[in-house]
Amino acid sequence: MPQANNIMPKYLQESEVSQECKDLIATLPMEKGWLASHLHQYQGFWHITRQLQGVLSCQKHFNALNSDILIVTTPKSGTTWLKAWTFALLNRHKYPKMFENHPLLTKNPHFLVPFLELDLYNDKDLVPNLNSIPSPRLFSTHLPYVSLPKSVIDSDCKIVYLCRDPKDAFISLWHFTNELKMEGTCANSLEDSLEKFCNGVSLCGPFWDHVLGYWKESLDQPKKIMLMRYEEMKKNPSFVLKELARFVGCPFSKEEEDEGVIDDILKLCSFKILSNLEVNKKGKLSSGEEHRAFFRCGKVGDFKNYLTIEMIEKLDMITEKKLGHYGFRF
Ligand SMILES: Nc1ncnc2c1ncn2[C@@H]1O[C@H](COP(=O)(O)OS(=O)(=O)O)[C@@H](OP(=O)(O)O)[C@H]1O
């Protein structure tokens, strides 16, 4: 049974958008979504209605500080995992005993590291408090590079960009939307959803343009943007975590390495530990998503269980066509 509108997660509800947002929407290309009822194309990328309102609001009001760290991801690329890593990394001196009283044991990573456009700038009450957060402030976003608030581009804040093989990111998103089974979504069969995804019509899609925007900028501005891949986090976690620590300006000391701090962070943030915590098995974010929806199987290559050879070839062909030319491959 589709969920009724009144129990639809808040971030997917289309009522209560501002007049400014409604006026803009009337001028934008629109598609029926496979996550929410509608997607709107703004600055070349597709957004759900409420997210669009948050995008406009944070473009207008967000003041980035030089010390800020922004986690940017394509949806379903491992955002939850990277939030946990980065939070644990930055707070390792405050919470040296990782398996006692650590906030990650009792709070979902999305609560600890909020989304700019989905959480903070969709809730006017939270915005003034942003100035009182001790530095470095840690936020996340799915915004494409072209849509980042100007202050993010102009400041010396750091951007950590995470992406994932589109085949796995697509399957993860498809499961997520099917679990929600939204009223008004029109394309929840694997075939229809894939068709939309391949045409770029997906959350913050086109997927490939999103990656390309940050890939190019990471080459031009390596001190500002670090590009990470889900597959690398899986394959070589300590190496990637150390790189991340160096990039955000808090490298591990030799003593920390010897004491096993890196291993502790990796263990605390592992799929096995996080997904089995009471807090992540029950409960919801204030935006309405159930915590458990962020933990499905956490594997590389799960797409092979769902996509046909033809589907795989199609996705790989688009990736090669759009990114191969720029030296980027999954
Ligand atoms: N700790 C940890 N380790 C490894 N993998 C993890 C972890 N936490 C979440 N996941 C997997 O990440 C996928 C969800 O992606 P996101 O967190 O980016 O979702 S969201 O965009 O924030 O909604 C989703 O991938 P799939 O399992 O393939 O669906 C999650 O299972």
Short mmCIF file of C-alpha atoms and ligand atoms in Angstrom, two decimals:
data_model
loop_
_atom_site.label_atom_id
_atom_site.label_comp_id
_atom_site.label_asym_id
_atom_site.label_seq_id
_atom_site.Cartn_x
_atom_site.Cartn_y
_atom_site.Cartn_z
CA MET A 1 0.00 0.00 0.00
CA PRO A 2 1.34 3.47 -0.83
CA GLN A 3 1.98 5.68 2.17
CA ALA A 4 -0.62 8.39 2.57
CA ASN A 5 0.63 11.96 2.20
CA ASN A 6 0.28 12.66 5.93
CA ILE A 7 2.77 9.96 6.87
CA MET A 8 5.10 10.62 3.97
CA PRO A 9 8.52 11.70 5.27
CA LYS A 10 8.58 15.46 5.71
CA TYR A 11 11.33 15.98 3.14
CA LEU A 12 9.14 14.42 0.43
CA GLN A 13 6.02 16.42 1.17
CA GLU A 14 5.26 19.07 -1.39
CA SER A 15 2.96 21.24 0.65
CA GLU A 16 4.35 24.15 2.67
CA VAL A 17 6.82 25.41 0.10
CA SER A 18 7.36 29.16 0.01
CA GLN A 19 5.77 31.41 -2.60
CA GLU A 20 9.28 32.19 -3.92
CA CYS A 21 9.87 28.48 -4.49
CA LYS A 22 6.44 28.01 -6.10
CA ASP A 23 7.11 30.92 -8.48
CA LEU A 24 10.45 29.45 -9.47
CA ILE A 25 9.00 25.96 -9.91
CA ALA A 26 6.45 27.34 -12.36
CA THR A 27 9.35 28.31 -14.65
CA LEU A 28 11.37 25.08 -14.35
CA PRO A 29 11.27 21.84 -16.34
CA MET A 30 9.44 19.17 -14.34
CA GLU A 31 9.35 15.37 -14.45
CA LYS A 32 7.42 12.78 -12.52
CA GLY A 33 9.88 11.40 -10.03
CA TRP A 34 10.63 7.85 -8.99
CA LEU A 35 11.31 8.99 -5.43
CA ALA A 36 8.90 11.86 -4.88
CA SER A 37 5.95 12.89 -6.98
CA HIS A 38 7.88 15.57 -8.85
CA LEU A 39 11.41 16.50 -9.73
CA HIS A 40 12.35 20.02 -10.84
CA GLN A 41 15.37 20.83 -12.97
CA TYR A 42 17.31 23.71 -11.47
CA GLN A 43 20.76 24.76 -12.71
CA GLY A 44 20.91 21.56 -14.77
CA PHE A 45 20.11 19.13 -11.92
CA TRP A 46 16.91 17.48 -10.66
CA HIS A 47 15.58 18.17 -7.17
CA ILE A 48 12.53 17.14 -5.20
CA THR A 49 10.26 20.03 -4.26
CA ARG A 50 11.25 20.53 -0.63
CA GLN A 51 14.90 20.06 -1.37
CA LEU A 52 14.66 22.79 -3.98
CA GLN A 53 13.35 25.15 -1.36
CA GLY A 54 16.33 24.24 0.85
CA VAL A 55 18.70 24.75 -2.08
CA LEU A 56 17.39 28.27 -2.69
CA SER A 57 17.51 29.10 0.98
CA CYS A 58 21.06 27.91 1.58
CA GLN A 59 22.29 29.53 -1.64
CA LYS A 60 20.92 32.77 -0.25
CA HIS A 61 21.80 32.53 3.43
CA PHE A 62 24.58 30.04 4.10
CA ASN A 63 27.80 31.75 5.13
CA ALA A 64 30.67 29.33 4.86
CA LEU A 65 33.63 29.81 7.19
CA ASN A 66 37.20 29.05 6.16
CA SER A 67 37.30 26.35 8.82
CA ASP A 68 34.11 24.58 7.62
CA ILE A 69 34.20 21.05 6.25
CA LEU A 70 31.53 20.09 3.75
CA ILE A 71 30.79 16.47 2.90
CA VAL A 72 29.33 16.35 -0.60
CA THR A 73 27.94 13.16 -2.08
CA THR A 74 25.85 11.75 -4.85
CA PRO A 75 22.86 10.15 -3.10
CA LYS A 76 23.40 6.57 -1.92
CA SER A 77 27.16 6.75 -2.30
CA GLY A 78 28.03 6.15 1.35
CA THR A 79 27.09 9.51 2.88
CA THR A 80 26.05 7.93 6.19
CA TRP A 81 29.35 6.07 6.42
CA LEU A 82 31.49 9.10 5.55
CA LYS A 83 29.58 11.24 8.05
CA ALA A 84 30.39 8.68 10.73
CA TRP A 85 34.09 8.56 9.73
CA THR A 86 34.47 12.32 9.65
CA PHE A 87 32.58 12.91 12.88
CA ALA A 88 34.64 10.27 14.70
CA LEU A 89 37.84 11.66 13.19
CA LEU A 90 37.22 15.27 14.20
CA ASN A 91 35.97 14.37 17.66
CA ARG A 92 38.52 11.70 18.56
CA HIS A 93 40.13 13.78 21.32
CA LYS A 94 36.77 14.70 22.82
CA TYR A 95 35.62 11.07 22.86
CA PRO A 96 38.81 9.01 23.23
CA LYS A 97 36.90 5.93 24.40
CA MET A 98 35.18 5.09 21.17
CA PHE A 99 33.05 2.29 22.54
CA GLU A 100 31.85 4.14 25.65
CA ASN A 101 29.66 7.21 25.51
CA HIS A 102 30.45 8.00 21.90
CA PRO A 103 27.65 9.98 20.21
CA LEU A 104 27.72 7.58 17.26
CA LEU A 105 26.55 4.81 19.58
CA THR A 106 23.31 6.61 20.35
CA LYS A 107 22.73 8.96 17.43
CA ASN A 108 22.34 8.37 13.72
CA PRO A 109 25.21 9.92 11.68
CA HIS A 110 22.70 12.12 9.81
CA PHE A 111 21.64 13.65 13.12
CA LEU A 112 25.26 14.43 13.97
CA VAL A 113 26.09 15.85 10.53
CA PRO A 114 23.02 17.54 9.04
CA PHE A 115 22.30 18.17 5.38
CA LEU A 116 22.37 21.86 4.45
CA GLU A 117 19.51 21.80 1.97
CA LEU A 118 17.46 18.96 3.40
CA ASP A 119 17.67 19.67 7.13
CA LEU A 120 19.08 23.05 8.10
CA TYR A 121 17.70 25.33 5.44
CA ASN A 122 14.35 23.64 5.43
CA ASP A 123 13.93 24.49 9.07
CA LYS A 124 14.20 28.21 9.68
CA ASP A 125 14.60 27.76 13.44
CA LEU A 126 17.91 25.97 13.06
CA VAL A 127 19.66 28.50 10.87
CA PRO A 128 20.61 31.12 13.49
CA ASN A 129 22.26 28.42 15.63
CA LEU A 130 24.77 27.61 12.93
CA ASN A 131 26.97 30.47 14.12
CA SER A 132 27.29 28.99 17.57
CA ILE A 133 28.65 25.62 16.40
CA PRO A 134 32.32 25.28 17.40
CA SER A 135 34.75 25.01 14.51
CA PRO A 136 35.40 23.08 12.45
CA ARG A 137 31.71 22.96 11.56
CA LEU A 138 30.76 19.82 9.68
CA PHE A 139 27.87 19.82 7.22
CA SER A 140 26.80 17.72 4.30
CA THR A 141 25.02 18.27 1.03
CA HIS A 142 24.04 16.55 -2.22
CA LEU A 143 24.32 19.83 -4.13
CA PRO A 144 26.09 19.75 -7.49
CA TYR A 145 29.17 21.98 -7.76
CA VAL A 146 27.37 24.60 -9.87
CA SER A 147 24.72 25.05 -7.17
CA LEU A 148 26.96 25.41 -4.14
CA PRO A 149 26.38 28.63 -2.17
CA LYS A 150 28.80 31.35 -3.32
CA SER A 151 30.39 31.53 0.12
CA VAL A 152 31.47 27.89 -0.19
CA ILE A 153 33.29 28.63 -3.44
CA ASP A 154 34.79 31.91 -2.20
CA SER A 155 35.94 30.72 1.23
CA ASP A 156 38.79 28.36 2.09
CA CYS A 157 36.41 25.75 3.46
CA LYS A 158 37.21 22.15 2.57
CA ILE A 159 35.04 19.90 0.44
CA VAL A 160 35.17 16.12 0.78
CA TYR A 161 33.39 14.62 -2.21
CA LEU A 162 32.29 10.98 -2.19
CA CYS A 163 30.95 9.03 -5.13
CA ARG A 164 30.23 5.40 -5.91
CA ASP A 165 29.91 3.17 -8.94
CA PRO A 166 26.61 4.32 -10.48
CA LYS A 167 25.44 0.71 -10.82
CA ASP A 168 25.52 0.23 -7.03
CA ALA A 169 24.33 3.79 -6.31
CA PHE A 170 21.37 3.22 -8.62
CA ILE A 171 20.41 -0.10 -7.03
CA SER A 172 20.71 1.40 -3.57
CA LEU A 173 18.45 4.30 -4.52
CA TRP A 174 15.98 1.99 -6.21
CA HIS A 175 15.67 -0.09 -3.03
CA PHE A 176 15.26 3.08 -0.98
CA THR A 177 12.41 4.36 -3.15
CA ASN A 178 10.71 0.98 -3.23
CA GLU A 179 10.82 0.77 0.52
CA LEU A 180 9.06 4.12 0.68
CA LYS A 181 6.50 3.19 -2.00
CA MET A 182 5.35 6.76 -2.41
CA GLU A 183 1.99 7.75 -3.67
CA GLY A 184 2.44 9.59 -6.95
CA THR A 185 5.77 8.06 -7.86
CA CYS A 186 5.46 6.70 -11.31
CA ALA A 187 8.50 4.68 -12.11
CA ASN A 188 9.32 2.15 -9.48
CA SER A 189 9.94 -0.87 -11.67
CA LEU A 190 13.64 -1.51 -12.07
CA GLU A 191 13.40 -0.93 -15.84
CA ASP A 192 11.51 2.37 -15.59
CA SER A 193 13.69 3.67 -12.79
CA LEU A 194 16.84 2.77 -14.70
CA GLU A 195 15.55 4.51 -17.80
CA LYS A 196 15.02 7.70 -15.78
CA PHE A 197 18.38 7.37 -14.04
CA CYS A 198 20.15 6.91 -17.39
CA ASN A 199 18.36 10.00 -18.71
CA GLY A 200 19.67 11.93 -15.72
CA VAL A 201 16.31 12.18 -13.99
CA SER A 202 17.18 11.14 -10.45
CA LEU A 203 17.82 12.79 -7.12
CA CYS A 204 20.47 15.47 -7.82
CA GLY A 205 21.05 13.84 -11.21
CA PRO A 206 22.35 13.59 -13.82
CA PHE A 207 24.61 11.37 -11.70
CA TRP A 208 27.52 11.64 -14.15
CA ASP A 209 27.39 15.45 -14.39
CA HIS A 210 27.44 15.61 -10.60
CA VAL A 211 30.63 13.53 -10.45
CA LEU A 212 32.21 15.36 -13.36
CA GLY A 213 31.68 18.78 -11.75
CA TYR A 214 33.58 17.77 -8.62
CA TRP A 215 36.17 15.62 -10.40
CA LYS A 216 37.26 18.56 -12.57
CA GLU A 217 37.35 20.91 -9.59
CA SER A 218 39.30 18.42 -7.46
CA LEU A 219 41.99 18.39 -10.15
CA ASP A 220 42.05 22.19 -10.33
CA GLN A 221 41.82 22.78 -6.57
CA PRO A 222 43.34 19.77 -4.79
CA LYS A 223 43.72 21.67 -1.50
CA LYS A 224 40.02 22.54 -1.47
CA ILE A 225 38.40 19.39 -2.83
CA MET A 226 39.27 15.78 -2.07
CA LEU A 227 37.50 13.14 -4.13
CA MET A 228 36.79 9.83 -2.46
CA ARG A 229 35.20 6.63 -3.72
CA TYR A 230 33.04 4.18 -1.79
CA GLU A 231 34.90 1.27 -3.36
CA GLU A 232 38.24 2.63 -2.07
CA MET A 233 36.81 3.11 1.42
CA LYS A 234 35.91 -0.58 1.33
CA LYS A 235 39.16 -1.79 -0.21
CA ASN A 236 41.70 0.23 1.69
CA PRO A 237 39.95 1.86 4.64
CA SER A 238 42.95 2.82 6.81
CA PHE A 239 44.77 4.40 3.88
CA VAL A 240 41.70 6.43 2.86
CA LEU A 241 40.93 7.47 6.45
CA LYS A 242 44.52 8.68 6.90
CA GLU A 243 44.27 10.66 3.65
CA LEU A 244 41.02 12.18 4.86
CA ALA A 245 42.57 13.11 8.21
CA ARG A 246 45.47 14.84 6.47
CA PHE A 247 43.14 16.65 4.07
CA VAL A 248 40.91 18.08 6.81
CA GLY A 249 43.94 19.17 8.80
CA CYS A 250 43.99 16.66 11.66
CA PRO A 251 46.43 13.91 10.66
CA PHE A 252 46.98 10.95 12.94
CA SER A 253 50.15 11.04 15.02
CA LYS A 254 52.50 8.08 15.14
CA GLU A 255 51.34 7.45 18.73
CA GLU A 256 47.70 7.38 17.65
CA GLU A 257 48.50 4.94 14.88
CA ASP A 258 50.37 2.71 17.35
CA GLU A 259 47.54 2.94 19.87
CA GLY A 260 45.07 1.66 17.25
CA VAL A 261 42.96 4.84 16.97
CA ILE A 262 42.50 4.34 13.23
CA ASP A 263 41.29 0.77 13.73
CA ASP A 264 38.92 1.91 16.46
CA ILE A 265 37.35 4.56 14.23
CA LEU A 266 36.98 2.08 11.40
CA LYS A 267 35.42 -0.48 13.69
CA LEU A 268 33.02 1.97 15.29
CA CYS A 269 31.87 3.18 11.86
CA SER A 270 31.70 -0.25 10.26
CA PHE A 271 28.45 -1.41 8.69
CA LYS A 272 28.27 -4.26 11.18
CA ILE A 273 28.50 -2.05 14.26
CA LEU A 274 26.42 0.90 13.06
CA SER A 275 23.62 -1.10 11.49
CA ASN A 276 23.19 -3.19 14.64
CA LEU A 277 22.91 -0.30 17.07
CA GLU A 278 19.51 0.13 18.63
CA VAL A 279 19.35 3.75 17.45
CA ASN A 280 19.88 2.73 13.83
CA LYS A 281 17.41 -0.16 13.93
CA LYS A 282 14.59 2.05 15.18
CA GLY A 283 13.62 5.69 15.02
CA LYS A 284 13.49 8.34 12.35
CA LEU A 285 15.25 11.55 11.42
CA SER A 286 13.26 14.74 11.95
CA SER A 287 12.94 14.87 8.15
CA GLY A 288 11.07 11.55 8.29
CA GLU A 289 13.45 8.92 6.96
CA GLU A 290 13.77 5.81 9.07
CA HIS A 291 17.30 5.32 10.37
CA ARG A 292 17.37 1.72 9.20
CA ALA A 293 16.81 2.82 5.60
CA PHE A 294 20.42 4.07 5.48
CA PHE A 295 21.79 0.58 6.15
CA ARG A 296 20.84 -2.04 3.57
CA CYS A 297 23.73 -4.37 2.74
CA GLY A 298 26.73 -2.07 2.31
CA LYS A 299 28.46 -4.13 -0.38
CA VAL A 300 30.41 -3.40 -3.52
CA GLY A 301 28.93 -5.08 -6.59
CA ASP A 302 25.46 -5.85 -5.22
CA PHE A 303 24.15 -4.55 -8.55
CA LYS A 304 25.04 -7.93 -10.08
CA ASN A 305 22.11 -9.42 -8.16
CA TYR A 306 19.64 -7.10 -9.89
CA LEU A 307 20.87 -5.78 -13.24
CA THR A 308 20.92 -7.75 -16.48
CA ILE A 309 24.05 -7.84 -18.65
CA GLU A 310 22.36 -5.34 -20.99
CA MET A 311 21.58 -2.96 -18.13
CA ILE A 312 25.17 -3.19 -16.87
CA GLU A 313 26.50 -2.50 -20.35
CA LYS A 314 24.20 0.47 -20.74
CA LEU A 315 25.31 2.07 -17.46
CA ASP A 316 28.98 1.36 -18.19
CA MET A 317 28.64 2.86 -21.64
CA ILE A 318 27.19 6.10 -20.27
CA THR A 319 29.93 6.26 -17.65
CA GLU A 320 32.63 5.81 -20.28
CA LYS A 321 31.03 8.32 -22.61
CA LYS A 322 30.50 10.99 -19.97
CA LEU A 323 33.54 10.51 -17.74
CA GLY A 324 36.12 8.36 -19.56
CA HIS A 325 37.18 11.28 -21.72
CA TYR A 326 38.15 13.14 -18.54
CA GLY A 327 40.16 10.22 -17.19
CA PHE A 328 37.55 9.17 -14.64
CA ARG A 329 36.47 5.54 -14.40
CA PHE A 330 34.70 3.45 -11.77
N1 LIG B 1 29.04 1.86 7.65
C1 LIG B 1 28.78 1.59 6.39
N2 LIG B 1 29.67 0.91 5.64
C2 LIG B 1 29.42 0.61 4.36
N3 LIG B 1 28.30 0.98 3.69
C3 LIG B 1 27.38 1.67 4.39
C4 LIG B 1 27.58 2.02 5.75
N4 LIG B 1 26.49 2.71 6.17
C5 LIG B 1 25.65 2.79 5.13
N5 LIG B 1 26.18 2.16 4.06
C6 LIG B 1 25.57 1.98 2.73
O1 LIG B 1 25.51 3.23 2.04
C7 LIG B 1 24.33 3.27 1.22
C8 LIG B 1 23.46 4.44 1.64
O2 LIG B 1 24.03 5.57 1.04
P1 LIG B 1 23.99 7.02 1.69
O3 LIG B 1 24.39 6.94 3.10
O4 LIG B 1 24.80 7.89 0.79
O5 LIG B 1 22.45 7.40 1.60
S1 LIG B 1 21.89 8.89 1.58
O6 LIG B 1 22.27 9.49 0.27
O7 LIG B 1 22.44 9.61 2.72
O8 LIG B 1 20.42 8.70 1.69
C9 LIG B 1 23.63 1.95 1.43
O9 LIG B 1 24.14 1.11 0.40
P2 LIG B 1 23.38 -0.21 -0.10
O10 LIG B 1 23.51 -1.20 1.01
O11 LIG B 1 24.11 -0.66 -1.33
O12 LIG B 1 21.97 0.16 -0.40
C10 LIG B 1 24.12 1.56 2.81
O13 LIG B 1 23.98 0.22 3.11
#
